[in-house]
Amino acid sequence: MFAASFAHADMASPLIEKSINNNSVFQNHLQKVSAASDIANSNSTINFICKRKPKPNIYKKLEKADMKKLEKSFGMPVAEIDKMLQSPARSPIPFLPSLNVIKGGFDSPEGKELFENFVNNPNSEDLAIMLATSGKSSFDTKAKQRIADSMFAYGIIHMMYGNQGGNIKLGEKFVKDAAKKNQYAARYIEGTFWYYGYKRNPNLTNAATWMRPSYEYAYKQKDDFSSIVSNTFYEIVFH
């Protein structure tokens, strides 16, 4: 199962998406995702108290916001983007964890902090920083992690705000590109796409191939996101 190559994972021709909502395994997984999201979002007073102030030093290692580039990417002015971000993120893709849970899916401290800052205070400037950083290139290992984290963050936000004006197709591309760069959460998301047959035929081998690196990392973590990754991977290999 695990010997499948990335090339093989891309070769499966996508057909009509199956009705994942009627899949019992999917429903079981959805309950786990929902439970983790509920825990992460419960007790708003505690969440408010625990919010950390942005750490200015992380932005020194990230690219500057390019608002014109952000407007072009979204196809709307910044004012409309900020208005969109005032609404709760409600993705039409049911098996995606909440933004609060996804906070555990980053490799670099800068990528994690930037995403947490956005989740605590959704704003177009942090979003523009993600987009700008995702477009950079580097041979430095830590810089590569920041780039991949920003790529995933920007993509998943498009997907999570898919009902409010986000571009789901663009988001999927960013997440896929981040997964190819071995980004922790992106490989998990790409694996779930193959597992549940999201816009493609379901394929357990491809699902396990994409998700295994995420599982190997999640196994060492203790948070809601790592629990979801581990549980989903077990579902795949023991299917």
Tab-separated table of N, CA and C in Angstrom, residues 122-188:
chain	number	residue	atom	x	y	z
A	122	PRO	N	-9.171	37.455	12.074
A	122	PRO	CA	-9.134	37.346	10.616
A	122	PRO	C	-8.967	38.711	9.957
A	123	ASN	N	-7.944	38.858	9.143
A	123	ASN	CA	-7.673	40.148	8.510
A	123	ASN	C	-6.944	39.957	7.193
A	124	SER	N	-7.119	40.906	6.298
A	124	SER	CA	-6.555	40.800	4.954
A	124	SER	C	-5.036	40.952	4.940
A	125	GLU	N	-4.467	41.664	5.912
A	125	GLU	CA	-3.014	41.865	5.908
A	125	GLU	C	-2.268	40.551	6.143
A	126	ASP	N	-2.687	39.787	7.158
A	126	ASP	CA	-2.049	38.488	7.389
A	126	ASP	C	-2.262	37.561	6.197
A	127	LEU	N	-3.433	37.656	5.592
A	127	LEU	CA	-3.737	36.840	4.420
A	127	LEU	C	-2.803	37.203	3.266
A	128	ALA	N	-2.561	38.500	3.095
A	128	ALA	CA	-1.656	38.962	2.039
A	128	ALA	C	-0.221	38.525	2.314
A	129	ILE	N	0.160	38.473	3.584
A	129	ILE	CA	1.499	38.000	3.955
A	129	ILE	C	1.649	36.524	3.609
A	130	MET	N	0.601	35.740	3.857
A	130	MET	CA	0.629	34.324	3.491
A	130	MET	C	0.841	34.173	1.990
A	131	LEU	N	0.083	34.937	1.212
A	131	LEU	CA	0.173	34.842	-0.243
A	131	LEU	C	1.562	35.247	-0.727
A	132	ALA	N	2.075	36.349	-0.193
A	132	ALA	CA	3.392	36.834	-0.616
A	132	ALA	C	4.494	35.843	-0.250
A	133	THR	N	4.418	35.286	0.950
A	133	THR	CA	5.442	34.337	1.399
A	133	THR	C	5.374	33.034	0.613
A	134	SER	N	4.171	32.629	0.244
A	134	SER	CA	4.004	31.371	-0.493
A	134	SER	C	4.659	31.416	-1.868
A	135	GLY	N	4.853	32.613	-2.401
A	135	GLY	CA	5.415	32.749	-3.740
A	135	GLY	C	6.925	32.843	-3.786
A	136	LYS	N	7.568	32.793	-2.641
A	136	LYS	CA	9.023	32.897	-2.589
A	136	LYS	C	9.678	31.535	-2.826
A	137	SER	N	10.975	31.555	-3.061
A	137	SER	CA	11.743	30.318	-3.199
A	137	SER	C	13.033	30.456	-2.398
A	138	SER	N	13.536	29.342	-1.907
A	138	SER	CA	14.739	29.369	-1.084
A	138	SER	C	15.347	27.977	-1.009
A	139	PHE	N	16.650	27.929	-0.734
A	139	PHE	CA	17.333	26.657	-0.517
A	139	PHE	C	17.471	26.362	0.973
A	140	ASP	N	17.117	27.333	1.800
A	140	ASP	CA	17.214	27.172	3.243
A	140	ASP	C	16.060	26.319	3.765
A	141	THR	N	16.362	25.330	4.585
A	141	THR	CA	15.345	24.392	5.071
A	141	THR	C	14.238	25.090	5.850
A	142	LYS	N	14.598	25.975	6.759
A	142	LYS	CA	13.598	26.670	7.566
A	142	LYS	C	12.749	27.603	6.711
A	143	ALA	N	13.383	28.253	5.745
A	143	ALA	CA	12.634	29.135	4.843
A	143	ALA	C	11.654	28.327	4.003
A	144	LYS	N	12.067	27.131	3.576
A	144	LYS	CA	11.182	26.257	2.805
A	144	LYS	C	9.948	25.884	3.618
A	145	GLN	N	10.137	25.648	4.917
A	145	GLN	CA	9.001	25.323	5.780
A	145	GLN	C	8.045	26.505	5.889
A	146	ARG	N	8.589	27.705	6.031
A	146	ARG	CA	7.733	28.894	6.108
A	146	ARG	C	6.949	29.083	4.823
A	147	ILE	N	7.603	28.839	3.699
A	147	ILE	CA	6.946	28.981	2.399
A	147	ILE	C	5.815	27.965	2.259
A	148	ALA	N	6.095	26.708	2.588
A	148	ALA	CA	5.076	25.656	2.486
A	148	ALA	C	3.929	25.903	3.457
A	149	ASP	N	4.243	26.344	4.666
A	149	ASP	CA	3.200	26.663	5.649
A	149	ASP	C	2.297	27.780	5.139
A	150	SER	N	2.900	28.814	4.563
A	150	SER	CA	2.121	29.942	4.041
A	150	SER	C	1.257	29.505	2.867
A	151	MET	N	1.809	28.638	2.041
A	151	MET	CA	1.076	28.102	0.898
A	151	MET	C	-0.162	27.340	1.370
A	152	PHE	N	0.032	26.467	2.365
A	152	PHE	CA	-1.104	25.714	2.897
A	152	PHE	C	-2.110	26.643	3.556
A	153	ALA	N	-1.629	27.570	4.379
A	153	ALA	CA	-2.522	28.473	5.106
A	153	ALA	C	-3.397	29.266	4.149
A	154	TYR	N	-2.786	29.809	3.114
A	154	TYR	CA	-3.551	30.611	2.153
A	154	TYR	C	-4.583	29.746	1.436
A	155	GLY	N	-4.178	28.540	1.060
A	155	GLY	CA	-5.093	27.654	0.358
A	155	GLY	C	-6.259	27.203	1.212
A	156	ILE	N	-5.984	26.809	2.460
A	156	ILE	CA	-7.057	26.291	3.313
A	156	ILE	C	-8.034	27.393	3.686
A	157	ILE	N	-7.571	28.631	3.781
A	157	ILE	CA	-8.477	29.741	4.085
A	157	ILE	C	-9.433	29.971	2.923
A	158	HIS	N	-8.937	29.879	1.694
A	158	HIS	CA	-9.831	29.971	0.533
A	158	HIS	C	-10.904	28.884	0.617
A	159	MET	N	-10.505	27.679	0.993
A	159	MET	CA	-11.443	26.571	1.060
A	159	MET	C	-12.421	26.725	2.219
A	160	MET	N	-11.930	27.207	3.356
A	160	MET	CA	-12.790	27.360	4.529
A	160	MET	C	-13.806	28.480	4.351
A	161	TYR	N	-13.464	29.467	3.534
A	161	TYR	CA	-14.394	30.562	3.257
A	161	TYR	C	-15.061	30.381	1.890
A	162	GLY	N	-15.155	29.133	1.463
A	162	GLY	CA	-15.707	28.836	0.150
A	162	GLY	C	-17.146	29.265	-0.044
A	163	ASN	N	-17.917	29.343	1.029
A	163	ASN	CA	-19.316	29.771	0.927
A	163	ASN	C	-19.475	31.281	1.028
A	164	GLN	N	-18.391	31.981	1.344
A	164	GLN	CA	-18.480	33.426	1.544
A	164	GLN	C	-17.759	34.237	0.473
A	165	GLY	N	-17.087	33.582	-0.447
A	165	GLY	CA	-16.363	34.317	-1.480
A	165	GLY	C	-14.976	33.782	-1.761
A	166	GLY	N	-14.538	32.800	-0.980
A	166	GLY	CA	-13.241	32.187	-1.240
A	166	GLY	C	-13.278	31.356	-2.512
A	167	ASN	N	-12.130	31.181	-3.119
A	167	ASN	CA	-12.011	30.415	-4.356
A	167	ASN	C	-11.560	28.994	-4.010
A	168	ILE	N	-12.503	28.062	-3.952
A	168	ILE	CA	-12.196	26.695	-3.530
A	168	ILE	C	-11.200	26.030	-4.473
A	169	LYS	N	-11.388	26.216	-5.762
A	169	LYS	CA	-10.483	25.593	-6.735
A	169	LYS	C	-9.054	26.097	-6.547
A	170	LEU	N	-8.900	27.399	-6.338
A	170	LEU	CA	-7.572	27.966	-6.095
A	170	LEU	C	-7.002	27.435	-4.782
A	171	GLY	N	-7.868	27.344	-3.774
A	171	GLY	CA	-7.433	26.815	-2.490
A	171	GLY	C	-6.922	25.393	-2.603
A	172	GLU	N	-7.623	24.571	-3.377
A	172	GLU	CA	-7.206	23.185	-3.579
A	172	GLU	C	-5.821	23.124	-4.220
A	173	LYS	N	-5.572	24.030	-5.161
A	173	LYS	CA	-4.266	24.061	-5.836
A	173	LYS	C	-3.150	24.411	-4.845
A	174	PHE	N	-3.391	25.414	-4.005
A	174	PHE	CA	-2.381	25.811	-3.024
A	174	PHE	C	-2.107	24.676	-2.034
A	175	VAL	N	-3.171	24.015	-1.589
A	175	VAL	CA	-3.006	22.908	-0.641
A	175	VAL	C	-2.248	21.755	-1.296
A	176	LYS	N	-2.583	21.447	-2.536
A	176	LYS	CA	-1.885	20.370	-3.260
A	176	LYS	C	-0.405	20.710	-3.426
A	177	ASP	N	-0.109	21.957	-3.795
A	177	ASP	CA	1.286	22.373	-3.962
A	177	ASP	C	2.045	22.297	-2.634
A	178	ALA	N	1.367	22.655	-1.543
A	178	ALA	CA	1.997	22.567	-0.218
A	178	ALA	C	2.242	21.110	0.163
A	179	ALA	N	1.308	20.234	-0.208
A	179	ALA	CA	1.471	18.805	0.082
A	179	ALA	C	2.680	18.239	-0.656
A	180	LYS	N	2.899	18.704	-1.873
A	180	LYS	CA	4.063	18.255	-2.640
A	180	LYS	C	5.362	18.697	-1.978
A	181	LYS	N	5.274	19.759	-1.180
A	181	LYS	CA	6.440	20.246	-0.433
A	181	LYS	C	6.515	19.605	0.955
A	182	ASN	N	5.675	18.616	1.171
A	182	ASN	CA	5.681	17.825	2.406
A	182	ASN	C	5.165	18.594	3.617
A	183	GLN	N	4.271	19.543	3.400
A	183	GLN	CA	3.709	20.296	4.523
A	183	GLN	C	2.772	19.388	5.314
A	184	TYR	N	2.882	19.434	6.612
A	184	TYR	CA	2.198	18.519	7.541
A	184	TYR	C	0.694	18.407	7.280
A	185	ALA	N	-0.033	19.496	7.446
A	185	ALA	CA	-1.492	19.453	7.317
A	185	ALA	C	-1.934	19.243	5.876
A	186	ALA	N	-1.170	19.775	4.933
A	186	ALA	CA	-1.544	19.659	3.525
A	186	ALA	C	-1.541	18.204	3.072
A	187	ARG	N	-0.564	17.438	3.532
A	187	ARG	CA	-0.523	16.027	3.150
A	187	ARG	C	-1.705	15.275	3.752
A	188	TYR	N	-2.119	15.671	4.941
A	188	TYR	CA	-3.307	15.057	5.539
A	188	TYR	C	-4.540	15.374	4.698
